[in-house]
Amino acid sequence: MTEALDNLLDNLLGVKPDEEVALIVDAGTDEQVVETLSEGLSLRKATPVVVRIPVPYVPGEEYPASVAALLRNADVAIELTSLFIGSNRSRQDATAAGLRYAAMPGVRMSTFREGGPLTVDFDQIRPMAEAVGDAWTTANEFRITTPGGTDLKGSIVGRPGRVLHGICRASGSYMAPPDIEAGTAPLEGTTEGVAVIDADLLFMGTGPLPEPVILHFHAGELVDFEGSESGRLGEMLDRCNDDRMTNLAEVSLGLNPKGRICDVPMETEATLGSAHIALGNSIAYGGVVDAVAHLDAVMSDATLELDGTPFMIRGEFV
């Protein structure tokens, strides 16, 4: 735990004495994580400020006005809520003003385990993650397949690769450790095929999934979904109440070699060898759909082809 905590506070966030660090929590947050981070920050002579908010109803929900104001004046924020909300406008405004923001919703003490996903050398992995981002940028077409039955293909012409490498030391940084990933937004209206989600529907119940959920796409839109656990997705789509949520917003590869598919969403989507897609909002990934939320769904043992050539096979680069 000490190695992971030191890596997060010193290497990834670069916390300095006298800095104010907001810990954003709700009723579903692991309180031991809050206590551990608070102690670690105090030992560094930084000031932890625990900010409690109601459990968010949908991903990306806005912060209360008082919290938004606090974030604009803090040095660092760590999102520890039970649902991901770091895509909201309040956060974007705060990072534009210089806030360093680590989105870590749903993390547990197990995330800080010895040899776990927060103990990797993020600086060493960063060039590889950026190379994957460059590969997305230069390709014209992607195809993702999995042994579970996924076969999804679409255009990425003109779409930039987006890299989350976990390092959040620079002013205005936004990252999501332990997540290391690289992906892009497929061109709207182009993706066809099936995604067999056998790992997790992130923040839609407790993962991993006991049975796969099968998503069917036509012309870049979710047209059907099935499986005994598919009600998780249906219920979240109902909550969002936005017709744009059927948009295929993202395709990404997980790149953290010490991640595992587990009950912590941010670790599951980070795991090397996994791939994930997202529904809804694609703005952060270079798309044009400004839906109310961004919903991730993870599949295991993924193979990625770019322009017909294998790029990664079940976690191994070709």
PDB file of C-alpha atoms in Angstrom:
ATOM      1  CA  MET A   1       0.000   0.000   0.000  1.00  0.00           C
ATOM      2  CA  THR A   2       2.827   2.399   0.847  1.00  0.00           C
ATOM      3  CA  GLU A   3       4.366   2.013  -2.603  1.00  0.00           C
ATOM      4  CA  ALA A   4       1.040   2.716  -4.333  1.00  0.00           C
ATOM      5  CA  LEU A   5       0.226   5.670  -2.089  1.00  0.00           C
ATOM      6  CA  ASP A   6       3.672   7.233  -2.582  1.00  0.00           C
ATOM      7  CA  ASN A   7       3.460   6.689  -6.334  1.00  0.00           C
ATOM      8  CA  LEU A   8       0.072   8.398  -6.512  1.00  0.00           C
ATOM      9  CA  LEU A   9       0.804  11.403  -4.306  1.00  0.00           C
ATOM     10  CA  ASP A  10       4.463  12.016  -5.198  1.00  0.00           C
ATOM     11  CA  ASN A  11       4.927  10.811  -8.760  1.00  0.00           C
ATOM     12  CA  LEU A  12       1.511  11.071 -10.402  1.00  0.00           C
ATOM     13  CA  LEU A  13       0.100  14.135  -8.629  1.00  0.00           C
ATOM     14  CA  GLY A  14       3.317  15.778  -7.472  1.00  0.00           C
ATOM     15  CA  VAL A  15       1.727  17.018  -4.242  1.00  0.00           C
ATOM     16  CA  LYS A  16       3.704  19.820  -2.575  1.00  0.00           C
ATOM     17  CA  PRO A  17       3.677  21.238   0.974  1.00  0.00           C
ATOM     18  CA  ASP A  18       0.941  23.817   1.624  1.00  0.00           C
ATOM     19  CA  GLU A  19      -1.165  22.696  -1.343  1.00  0.00           C
ATOM     20  CA  GLU A  20      -4.905  22.212  -0.826  1.00  0.00           C
ATOM     21  CA  VAL A  21      -6.124  18.821  -2.038  1.00  0.00           C
ATOM     22  CA  ALA A  22      -9.887  18.265  -2.351  1.00  0.00           C
ATOM     23  CA  LEU A  23     -11.042  14.673  -1.762  1.00  0.00           C
ATOM     24  CA  ILE A  24     -14.502  14.414  -3.331  1.00  0.00           C
ATOM     25  CA  VAL A  25     -16.581  11.653  -1.748  1.00  0.00           C
ATOM     26  CA  ASP A  26     -20.135  10.372  -1.415  1.00  0.00           C
ATOM     27  CA  ALA A  27     -21.970   7.730   0.602  1.00  0.00           C
ATOM     28  CA  GLY A  28     -20.522   4.923  -1.534  1.00  0.00           C
ATOM     29  CA  THR A  29     -16.867   5.936  -1.143  1.00  0.00           C
ATOM     30  CA  ASP A  30     -14.459   3.563   0.631  1.00  0.00           C
ATOM     31  CA  GLU A  31     -13.829   5.522   3.852  1.00  0.00           C
ATOM     32  CA  GLN A  32     -10.540   3.746   4.449  1.00  0.00           C
ATOM     33  CA  VAL A  33      -9.262   5.198   1.178  1.00  0.00           C
ATOM     34  CA  VAL A  34     -10.262   8.677   2.358  1.00  0.00           C
ATOM     35  CA  GLU A  35      -8.477   8.184   5.677  1.00  0.00           C
ATOM     36  CA  THR A  36      -5.350   6.801   4.014  1.00  0.00           C
ATOM     37  CA  LEU A  37      -5.115   9.633   1.510  1.00  0.00           C
ATOM     38  CA  SER A  38      -5.784  12.241   4.198  1.00  0.00           C
ATOM     39  CA  GLU A  39      -2.975  10.843   6.342  1.00  0.00           C
ATOM     40  CA  GLY A  40      -0.613  10.698   3.377  1.00  0.00           C
ATOM     41  CA  LEU A  41      -1.374  14.290   2.427  1.00  0.00           C
ATOM     42  CA  SER A  42      -0.917  15.515   5.991  1.00  0.00           C
ATOM     43  CA  LEU A  43       2.471  13.798   6.193  1.00  0.00           C
ATOM     44  CA  ARG A  44       3.451  15.809   3.117  1.00  0.00           C
ATOM     45  CA  LYS A  45       2.267  18.978   4.877  1.00  0.00           C
ATOM     46  CA  ALA A  46      -0.480  19.423   2.286  1.00  0.00           C
ATOM     47  CA  THR A  47      -4.037  20.214   3.396  1.00  0.00           C
ATOM     48  CA  PRO A  48      -6.674  17.547   2.674  1.00  0.00           C
ATOM     49  CA  VAL A  49     -10.195  18.954   2.281  1.00  0.00           C
ATOM     50  CA  VAL A  50     -12.869  16.236   2.338  1.00  0.00           C
ATOM     51  CA  VAL A  51     -15.854  17.345   0.249  1.00  0.00           C
ATOM     52  CA  ARG A  52     -19.025  15.257   0.598  1.00  0.00           C
ATOM     53  CA  ILE A  53     -21.647  15.365  -2.129  1.00  0.00           C
ATOM     54  CA  PRO A  54     -24.862  13.381  -2.744  1.00  0.00           C
ATOM     55  CA  VAL A  55     -24.471  10.148  -4.705  1.00  0.00           C
ATOM     56  CA  PRO A  56     -24.634  11.229  -8.382  1.00  0.00           C
ATOM     57  CA  TYR A  57     -27.643  10.077 -10.372  1.00  0.00           C
ATOM     58  CA  VAL A  58     -25.914   9.861 -13.769  1.00  0.00           C
ATOM     59  CA  PRO A  59     -22.247   9.916 -14.879  1.00  0.00           C
ATOM     60  CA  GLY A  60     -20.984  13.432 -15.544  1.00  0.00           C
ATOM     61  CA  GLU A  61     -23.492  15.057 -13.198  1.00  0.00           C
ATOM     62  CA  GLU A  62     -22.554  18.632 -12.291  1.00  0.00           C
ATOM     63  CA  TYR A  63     -21.021  19.493  -8.942  1.00  0.00           C
ATOM     64  CA  PRO A  64     -23.010  21.693  -6.542  1.00  0.00           C
ATOM     65  CA  ALA A  65     -22.114  25.368  -7.041  1.00  0.00           C
ATOM     66  CA  SER A  66     -20.192  25.538  -3.754  1.00  0.00           C
ATOM     67  CA  VAL A  67     -18.041  22.555  -4.739  1.00  0.00           C
ATOM     68  CA  ALA A  68     -17.397  24.007  -8.192  1.00  0.00           C
ATOM     69  CA  ALA A  69     -16.152  27.202  -6.527  1.00  0.00           C
ATOM     70  CA  LEU A  70     -13.911  25.218  -4.177  1.00  0.00           C
ATOM     71  CA  LEU A  71     -12.363  23.323  -7.092  1.00  0.00           C
ATOM     72  CA  ARG A  72     -11.505  26.550  -8.889  1.00  0.00           C
ATOM     73  CA  ASN A  73      -9.405  27.559  -5.867  1.00  0.00           C
ATOM     74  CA  ALA A  74      -7.847  24.185  -4.966  1.00  0.00           C
ATOM     75  CA  ASP A  75      -4.474  22.956  -6.211  1.00  0.00           C
ATOM     76  CA  VAL A  76      -5.402  19.288  -6.627  1.00  0.00           C
ATOM     77  CA  ALA A  77      -8.627  17.273  -6.578  1.00  0.00           C
ATOM     78  CA  ILE A  78      -9.085  13.502  -6.292  1.00  0.00           C
ATOM     79  CA  GLU A  79     -12.504  12.198  -7.323  1.00  0.00           C
ATOM     80  CA  LEU A  80     -13.442   9.277  -5.055  1.00  0.00           C
ATOM     81  CA  THR A  81     -17.187   9.198  -5.686  1.00  0.00           C
ATOM     82  CA  SER A  82     -19.043   5.944  -6.341  1.00  0.00           C
ATOM     83  CA  LEU A  83     -19.978   7.092  -9.868  1.00  0.00           C
ATOM     84  CA  PHE A  84     -17.756   8.799 -12.427  1.00  0.00           C
ATOM     85  CA  ILE A  85     -18.546  12.512 -12.778  1.00  0.00           C
ATOM     86  CA  GLY A  86     -15.214  14.015 -13.854  1.00  0.00           C
ATOM     87  CA  SER A  87     -16.457  14.840 -17.357  1.00  0.00           C
ATOM     88  CA  ASN A  88     -18.714  17.629 -16.082  1.00  0.00           C
ATOM     89  CA  ARG A  89     -18.389  21.305 -16.947  1.00  0.00           C
ATOM     90  CA  SER A  90     -17.371  22.291 -13.404  1.00  0.00           C
ATOM     91  CA  ARG A  91     -14.321  20.048 -13.601  1.00  0.00           C
ATOM     92  CA  GLN A  92     -13.435  21.293 -17.079  1.00  0.00           C
ATOM     93  CA  ASP A  93     -13.588  24.905 -15.909  1.00  0.00           C
ATOM     94  CA  ALA A  94     -11.453  24.107 -12.855  1.00  0.00           C
ATOM     95  CA  THR A  95      -8.735  22.313 -14.813  1.00  0.00           C
ATOM     96  CA  ALA A  96      -8.721  25.155 -17.336  1.00  0.00           C
ATOM     97  CA  ALA A  97      -7.934  27.406 -14.374  1.00  0.00           C
ATOM     98  CA  GLY A  98      -5.003  25.165 -13.347  1.00  0.00           C
ATOM     99  CA  LEU A  99      -6.470  22.466 -11.084  1.00  0.00           C
ATOM    100  CA  ARG A 100      -4.726  19.081 -11.225  1.00  0.00           C
ATOM    101  CA  TYR A 101      -7.537  16.501 -11.226  1.00  0.00           C
ATOM    102  CA  ALA A 102      -7.333  12.739 -10.715  1.00  0.00           C
ATOM    103  CA  ALA A 103     -10.591  10.929 -11.515  1.00  0.00           C
ATOM    104  CA  MET A 104     -10.513   7.812  -9.317  1.00  0.00           C
ATOM    105  CA  PRO A 105     -14.192   6.954  -8.783  1.00  0.00           C
ATOM    106  CA  GLY A 106     -14.959   3.645  -7.166  1.00  0.00           C
ATOM    107  CA  VAL A 107     -11.402   2.850  -6.035  1.00  0.00           C
ATOM    108  CA  ARG A 108     -11.049   0.549  -3.028  1.00  0.00           C
ATOM    109  CA  MET A 109      -8.187  -0.214  -0.692  1.00  0.00           C
ATOM    110  CA  SER A 110      -7.514  -3.225  -2.931  1.00  0.00           C
ATOM    111  CA  THR A 111      -6.514  -0.773  -5.679  1.00  0.00           C
ATOM    112  CA  PHE A 112      -3.558   0.216  -3.464  1.00  0.00           C
ATOM    113  CA  ARG A 113      -2.401  -3.396  -2.972  1.00  0.00           C
ATOM    114  CA  GLU A 114       1.232  -4.439  -3.251  1.00  0.00           C
ATOM    115  CA  GLY A 115       2.034  -5.147  -6.897  1.00  0.00           C
ATOM    116  CA  GLY A 116      -1.259  -3.569  -7.977  1.00  0.00           C
ATOM    117  CA  PRO A 117      -2.097  -1.118 -10.775  1.00  0.00           C
ATOM    118  CA  LEU A 118      -0.902   1.969  -8.876  1.00  0.00           C
ATOM    119  CA  THR A 119       2.603   0.530  -8.424  1.00  0.00           C
ATOM    120  CA  VAL A 120       3.600   0.559 -12.105  1.00  0.00           C
ATOM    121  CA  ASP A 121       6.118   3.059 -13.482  1.00  0.00           C
ATOM    122  CA  PHE A 122       3.674   5.358 -15.262  1.00  0.00           C
ATOM    123  CA  ASP A 123       6.492   7.489 -16.711  1.00  0.00           C
ATOM    124  CA  GLN A 124       8.042   4.402 -18.279  1.00  0.00           C
ATOM    125  CA  ILE A 125       4.732   3.258 -19.798  1.00  0.00           C
ATOM    126  CA  ARG A 126       3.760   6.721 -21.070  1.00  0.00           C
ATOM    127  CA  PRO A 127       5.769   6.568 -24.352  1.00  0.00           C
ATOM    128  CA  MET A 128       4.133   3.259 -25.240  1.00  0.00           C
ATOM    129  CA  ALA A 129       0.674   4.672 -24.495  1.00  0.00           C
ATOM    130  CA  GLU A 130       1.418   7.712 -26.644  1.00  0.00           C
ATOM    131  CA  ALA A 131       2.612   5.456 -29.470  1.00  0.00           C
ATOM    132  CA  VAL A 132      -0.734   3.656 -29.338  1.00  0.00           C
ATOM    133  CA  GLY A 133      -2.433   7.059 -29.446  1.00  0.00           C
ATOM    134  CA  ASP A 134      -0.417   7.940 -32.545  1.00  0.00           C
ATOM    135  CA  ALA A 135      -1.491   4.670 -34.167  1.00  0.00           C
ATOM    136  CA  TRP A 136      -5.151   5.569 -33.659  1.00  0.00           C
ATOM    137  CA  THR A 137      -4.485   9.023 -35.122  1.00  0.00           C
ATOM    138  CA  THR A 138      -2.894   7.790 -38.342  1.00  0.00           C
ATOM    139  CA  ALA A 139      -5.255   4.875 -39.059  1.00  0.00           C
ATOM    140  CA  ASN A 140      -8.405   5.046 -41.172  1.00  0.00           C
ATOM    141  CA  GLU A 141     -10.334   1.993 -39.967  1.00  0.00           C
ATOM    142  CA  PHE A 142     -10.443  -0.153 -36.836  1.00  0.00           C
ATOM    143  CA  ARG A 143     -11.654  -3.645 -36.115  1.00  0.00           C
ATOM    144  CA  ILE A 144     -11.931  -5.122 -32.609  1.00  0.00           C
ATOM    145  CA  THR A 145     -12.537  -8.826 -32.052  1.00  0.00           C
ATOM    146  CA  THR A 146     -12.553 -11.033 -28.940  1.00  0.00           C
ATOM    147  CA  PRO A 147     -12.776 -14.789 -28.286  1.00  0.00           C
ATOM    148  CA  GLY A 148     -16.155 -14.072 -26.688  1.00  0.00           C
ATOM    149  CA  GLY A 149     -17.653 -13.043 -30.037  1.00  0.00           C
ATOM    150  CA  THR A 150     -16.984  -9.330 -30.440  1.00  0.00           C
ATOM    151  CA  ASP A 151     -16.572  -8.205 -34.040  1.00  0.00           C
ATOM    152  CA  LEU A 152     -16.827  -4.445 -34.423  1.00  0.00           C
ATOM    153  CA  LYS A 153     -15.563  -2.336 -37.318  1.00  0.00           C
ATOM    154  CA  GLY A 154     -15.726   1.372 -38.145  1.00  0.00           C
ATOM    155  CA  SER A 155     -14.037   4.430 -39.600  1.00  0.00           C
ATOM    156  CA  ILE A 156     -11.659   6.623 -37.589  1.00  0.00           C
ATOM    157  CA  VAL A 157     -10.593   8.869 -40.475  1.00  0.00           C
ATOM    158  CA  GLY A 158      -9.449  12.217 -39.136  1.00  0.00           C
ATOM    159  CA  ARG A 159      -9.983  11.304 -35.513  1.00  0.00           C
ATOM    160  CA  PRO A 160      -7.124  11.994 -33.055  1.00  0.00           C
ATOM    161  CA  GLY A 161      -5.924   9.393 -30.605  1.00  0.00           C
ATOM    162  CA  ARG A 162      -6.594  10.269 -26.964  1.00  0.00           C
ATOM    163  CA  VAL A 163      -4.147   9.052 -24.314  1.00  0.00           C
ATOM    164  CA  LEU A 164      -4.743   8.777 -20.565  1.00  0.00           C
ATOM    165  CA  HIS A 165      -1.317   7.974 -19.095  1.00  0.00           C
ATOM    166  CA  GLY A 166      -2.116   8.677 -15.452  1.00  0.00           C
ATOM    167  CA  ILE A 167       0.477  11.420 -14.858  1.00  0.00           C
ATOM    168  CA  CYS A 168      -1.109  14.553 -13.446  1.00  0.00           C
ATOM    169  CA  ARG A 169       1.792  16.734 -12.297  1.00  0.00           C
ATOM    170  CA  ALA A 170       1.361  19.635 -14.726  1.00  0.00           C
ATOM    171  CA  SER A 171      -1.007  22.533 -14.033  1.00  0.00           C
ATOM    172  CA  GLY A 172      -4.434  21.883 -15.538  1.00  0.00           C
ATOM    173  CA  SER A 173      -3.865  18.118 -15.932  1.00  0.00           C
ATOM    174  CA  TYR A 174      -6.744  15.669 -15.977  1.00  0.00           C
ATOM    175  CA  MET A 175      -6.004  11.940 -15.632  1.00  0.00           C
ATOM    176  CA  ALA A 176      -7.654   8.839 -14.190  1.00  0.00           C
ATOM    177  CA  PRO A 177      -5.085   6.621 -12.408  1.00  0.00           C
ATOM    178  CA  PRO A 178      -4.755   3.673 -12.295  1.00  0.00           C
ATOM    179  CA  ASP A 179      -6.161   3.904 -15.808  1.00  0.00           C
ATOM    180  CA  ILE A 180      -3.688   3.827 -18.681  1.00  0.00           C
ATOM    181  CA  GLU A 181      -5.446   3.732 -22.055  1.00  0.00           C
ATOM    182  CA  ALA A 182      -5.413   5.030 -25.602  1.00  0.00           C
ATOM    183  CA  GLY A 183      -8.360   5.318 -27.952  1.00  0.00           C
ATOM    184  CA  THR A 184     -10.449   7.534 -30.162  1.00  0.00           C
ATOM    185  CA  ALA A 185     -14.008   8.331 -31.226  1.00  0.00           C
ATOM    186  CA  PRO A 186     -15.182   6.426 -34.310  1.00  0.00           C
ATOM    187  CA  LEU A 187     -16.625   8.566 -37.090  1.00  0.00           C
ATOM    188  CA  GLU A 188     -20.320   8.960 -36.414  1.00  0.00           C
ATOM    189  CA  GLY A 189     -22.565   6.685 -38.457  1.00  0.00           C
ATOM    190  CA  THR A 190     -19.834   4.247 -39.534  1.00  0.00           C
ATOM    191  CA  THR A 191     -19.495   1.464 -36.957  1.00  0.00           C
ATOM    192  CA  GLU A 192     -21.103  -1.914 -37.567  1.00  0.00           C
ATOM    193  CA  GLY A 193     -21.092  -5.169 -35.666  1.00  0.00           C
ATOM    194  CA  VAL A 194     -21.385  -6.759 -32.246  1.00  0.00           C
ATOM    195  CA  ALA A 195     -19.633  -6.082 -28.947  1.00  0.00           C
ATOM    196  CA  VAL A 196     -19.715  -8.899 -26.396  1.00  0.00           C
ATOM    197  CA  ILE A 197     -19.187  -7.194 -23.027  1.00  0.00           C
ATOM    198  CA  ASP A 198     -17.823  -9.968 -20.820  1.00  0.00           C
ATOM    199  CA  ALA A 199     -15.868  -7.900 -18.259  1.00  0.00           C
ATOM    200  CA  ASP A 200     -17.993  -5.025 -16.968  1.00  0.00           C
ATOM    201  CA  LEU A 201     -20.527  -2.318 -17.653  1.00  0.00           C
ATOM    202  CA  LEU A 202     -18.732   0.380 -15.691  1.00  0.00           C
ATOM    203  CA  PHE A 203     -20.649   1.935 -12.798  1.00  0.00           C
ATOM    204  CA  MET A 204     -23.752  -0.046 -13.716  1.00  0.00           C
ATOM    205  CA  GLY A 205     -23.869  -2.443 -10.783  1.00  0.00           C
ATOM    206  CA  THR A 206     -20.967  -4.350  -9.245  1.00  0.00           C
ATOM    207  CA  GLY A 207     -18.567  -6.020 -11.657  1.00  0.00           C
ATOM    208  CA  PRO A 208     -17.270  -8.189 -13.083  1.00  0.00           C
ATOM    209  CA  LEU A 209     -20.296  -9.303 -15.081  1.00  0.00           C
ATOM    210  CA  PRO A 210     -21.445 -12.852 -14.260  1.00  0.00           C
ATOM    211  CA  GLU A 211     -22.782 -13.224 -17.826  1.00  0.00           C
ATOM    212  CA  PRO A 212     -21.931 -11.266 -21.001  1.00  0.00           C
ATOM    213  CA  VAL A 213     -24.095  -8.469 -22.351  1.00  0.00           C
ATOM    214  CA  ILE A 214     -24.257  -8.329 -26.150  1.00  0.00           C
ATOM    215  CA  LEU A 215     -24.494  -4.934 -27.871  1.00  0.00           C
ATOM    216  CA  HIS A 216     -25.539  -4.646 -31.529  1.00  0.00           C
ATOM    217  CA  PHE A 217     -24.459  -1.627 -33.590  1.00  0.00           C
ATOM    218  CA  HIS A 218     -25.620  -0.346 -36.977  1.00  0.00           C
ATOM    219  CA  ALA A 219     -24.530   2.906 -38.607  1.00  0.00           C
ATOM    220  CA  GLY A 220     -22.697   3.941 -35.457  1.00  0.00           C
ATOM    221  CA  GLU A 221     -25.724   3.534 -33.174  1.00  0.00           C
ATOM    222  CA  LEU A 222     -26.679   0.978 -30.533  1.00  0.00           C
ATOM    223  CA  VAL A 223     -29.752  -0.705 -31.991  1.00  0.00           C
ATOM    224  CA  ASP A 224     -30.241  -3.607 -29.576  1.00  0.00           C
ATOM    225  CA  PHE A 225     -28.737  -5.229 -26.498  1.00  0.00           C
ATOM    226  CA  GLU A 226     -29.353  -8.581 -24.860  1.00  0.00           C
ATOM    227  CA  GLY A 227     -28.271 -10.901 -22.052  1.00  0.00           C
ATOM    228  CA  SER A 228     -29.382 -11.689 -18.519  1.00  0.00           C
ATOM    229  CA  GLU A 229     -27.453  -8.656 -17.186  1.00  0.00           C
ATOM    230  CA  SER A 230     -28.577  -6.240 -19.914  1.00  0.00           C
ATOM    231  CA  GLY A 231     -31.054  -4.584 -17.550  1.00  0.00           C
ATOM    232  CA  ARG A 232     -28.078  -2.768 -15.988  1.00  0.00           C
ATOM    233  CA  LEU A 233     -27.530  -0.893 -19.235  1.00  0.00           C
ATOM    234  CA  GLY A 234     -31.227  -0.361 -19.882  1.00  0.00           C
ATOM    235  CA  GLU A 235     -31.717   1.176 -16.454  1.00  0.00           C
ATOM    236  CA  MET A 236     -28.777   3.578 -16.907  1.00  0.00           C
ATOM    237  CA  LEU A 237     -29.971   4.612 -20.367  1.00  0.00           C
ATOM    238  CA  ASP A 238     -33.376   5.347 -18.865  1.00  0.00           C
ATOM    239  CA  ARG A 239     -31.713   7.484 -16.198  1.00  0.00           C
ATOM    240  CA  CYS A 240     -29.821   9.450 -18.830  1.00  0.00           C
ATOM    241  CA  ASN A 241     -33.030  10.054 -20.837  1.00  0.00           C
ATOM    242  CA  ASP A 242     -31.124  11.264 -23.905  1.00  0.00           C
ATOM    243  CA  ASP A 243     -31.597   9.838 -27.411  1.00  0.00           C
ATOM    244  CA  ARG A 244     -27.949  10.631 -28.184  1.00  0.00           C
ATOM    245  CA  MET A 245     -26.793   7.985 -25.706  1.00  0.00           C
ATOM    246  CA  THR A 246     -27.002   5.318 -28.431  1.00  0.00           C
ATOM    247  CA  ASN A 247     -23.990   6.885 -30.180  1.00  0.00           C
ATOM    248  CA  LEU A 248     -20.816   4.754 -30.205  1.00  0.00           C
ATOM    249  CA  ALA A 249     -18.567   7.362 -28.605  1.00  0.00           C
ATOM    250  CA  GLU A 250     -15.225   5.647 -28.015  1.00  0.00           C
ATOM    251  CA  VAL A 251     -13.025   2.643 -28.719  1.00  0.00           C
ATOM    252  CA  SER A 252      -9.952   2.226 -26.482  1.00  0.00           C
ATOM    253  CA  LEU A 253      -7.298  -0.239 -25.362  1.00  0.00           C
ATOM    254  CA  GLY A 254      -6.366  -0.781 -21.695  1.00  0.00           C
ATOM    255  CA  LEU A 255      -2.593  -0.633 -21.167  1.00  0.00           C
ATOM    256  CA  ASN A 256      -1.862  -1.105 -17.447  1.00  0.00           C
ATOM    257  CA  PRO A 257       0.163  -4.348 -17.086  1.00  0.00           C
ATOM    258  CA  LYS A 258      -0.693  -4.759 -13.392  1.00  0.00           C
ATOM    259  CA  GLY A 259      -4.423  -4.256 -13.764  1.00  0.00           C
ATOM    260  CA  ARG A 260      -6.994  -7.007 -13.449  1.00  0.00           C
ATOM    261  CA  ILE A 261     -10.687  -7.355 -14.220  1.00  0.00           C
ATOM    262  CA  CYS A 262     -12.290  -6.847 -10.822  1.00  0.00           C
ATOM    263  CA  ASP A 263     -14.911  -4.877  -8.871  1.00  0.00           C
ATOM    264  CA  VAL A 264     -13.075  -1.552  -9.355  1.00  0.00           C
ATOM    265  CA  PRO A 265     -14.220  -0.042 -12.678  1.00  0.00           C
ATOM    266  CA  MET A 266     -11.150   2.153 -13.223  1.00  0.00           C
ATOM    267  CA  GLU A 267      -8.860  -0.848 -12.839  1.00  0.00           C
ATOM    268  CA  THR A 268     -10.949  -3.092 -15.078  1.00  0.00           C
ATOM    269  CA  GLU A 269     -10.873  -0.671 -18.015  1.00  0.00           C
ATOM    270  CA  ALA A 270      -7.149  -0.047 -17.453  1.00  0.00           C
ATOM    271  CA  THR A 271      -6.153  -3.711 -17.719  1.00  0.00           C
ATOM    272  CA  LEU A 272      -3.685  -4.587 -20.454  1.00  0.00           C
ATOM    273  CA  GLY A 273      -5.388  -6.873 -22.976  1.00  0.00           C
ATOM    274  CA  SER A 274      -8.847  -5.428 -22.432  1.00  0.00           C
ATOM    275  CA  ALA A 275     -10.651  -3.078 -24.783  1.00  0.00           C
ATOM    276  CA  HIS A 276     -13.600  -0.873 -24.058  1.00  0.00           C
ATOM    277  CA  ILE A 277     -16.201   1.021 -25.975  1.00  0.00           C
ATOM    278  CA  ALA A 278     -18.450   3.811 -24.759  1.00  0.00           C
ATOM    279  CA  LEU A 279     -21.910   5.113 -25.503  1.00  0.00           C
ATOM    280  CA  GLY A 280     -23.045   8.719 -25.600  1.00  0.00           C
ATOM    281  CA  ASN A 281     -20.770  11.727 -25.247  1.00  0.00           C
ATOM    282  CA  SER A 282     -17.730  11.672 -27.566  1.00  0.00           C
ATOM    283  CA  ILE A 283     -16.453  15.243 -27.214  1.00  0.00           C
ATOM    284  CA  ALA A 284     -13.343  14.384 -25.154  1.00  0.00           C
ATOM    285  CA  TYR A 285     -12.328  11.793 -27.760  1.00  0.00           C
ATOM    286  CA  GLY A 286     -12.587  14.035 -30.814  1.00  0.00           C
ATOM    287  CA  GLY A 287     -16.206  13.284 -31.694  1.00  0.00           C
ATOM    288  CA  VAL A 288     -19.122  15.695 -32.066  1.00  0.00           C
ATOM    289  CA  VAL A 289     -21.895  14.127 -29.939  1.00  0.00           C
ATOM    290  CA  ASP A 290     -22.487  16.143 -26.756  1.00  0.00           C
ATOM    291  CA  ALA A 291     -24.756  13.665 -24.963  1.00  0.00           C
ATOM    292  CA  VAL A 292     -25.570  13.885 -21.261  1.00  0.00           C
ATOM    293  CA  ALA A 293     -23.187  11.066 -20.221  1.00  0.00           C
ATOM    294  CA  HIS A 294     -20.393   8.715 -21.298  1.00  0.00           C
ATOM    295  CA  LEU A 295     -20.948   5.012 -20.490  1.00  0.00           C
ATOM    296  CA  ASP A 296     -18.025   2.572 -20.758  1.00  0.00           C
ATOM    297  CA  ALA A 297     -18.271  -1.167 -21.391  1.00  0.00           C
ATOM    298  CA  VAL A 298     -15.241  -3.480 -21.163  1.00  0.00           C
ATOM    299  CA  MET A 299     -14.410  -6.696 -23.001  1.00  0.00           C
ATOM    300  CA  SER A 300     -11.481  -9.009 -22.274  1.00  0.00           C
ATOM    301  CA  ASP A 301      -8.752 -10.578 -24.459  1.00  0.00           C
ATOM    302  CA  ALA A 302      -9.208  -8.077 -27.267  1.00  0.00           C
ATOM    303  CA  THR A 303      -7.511  -8.035 -30.650  1.00  0.00           C
ATOM    304  CA  LEU A 304      -7.219  -4.744 -32.536  1.00  0.00           C
ATOM    305  CA  GLU A 305      -6.658  -4.398 -36.273  1.00  0.00           C
ATOM    306  CA  LEU A 306      -5.881  -1.009 -37.799  1.00  0.00           C
ATOM    307  CA  ASP A 307      -6.380  -0.690 -41.567  1.00  0.00           C
ATOM    308  CA  GLY A 308      -6.567  -4.482 -41.808  1.00  0.00           C
ATOM    309  CA  THR A 309      -3.271  -5.146 -40.021  1.00  0.00           C
ATOM    310  CA  PRO A 310      -3.144  -6.691 -36.529  1.00  0.00           C
ATOM    311  CA  PHE A 311      -1.837  -4.154 -34.005  1.00  0.00           C
ATOM    312  CA  MET A 312      -2.530  -5.914 -30.707  1.00  0.00           C
ATOM    313  CA  ILE A 313      -3.528  -9.536 -30.153  1.00  0.00           C
ATOM    314  CA  ARG A 314      -5.005 -10.271 -26.722  1.00  0.00           C
ATOM    315  CA  GLY A 315      -2.730  -7.788 -24.989  1.00  0.00           C
ATOM    316  CA  GLU A 316       0.387  -8.486 -27.021  1.00  0.00           C
ATOM    317  CA  PHE A 317       1.649  -5.876 -29.492  1.00  0.00           C
ATOM    318  CA  VAL A 318       2.360  -7.159 -32.983  1.00  0.00           C
TER     319      VAL A 318
END
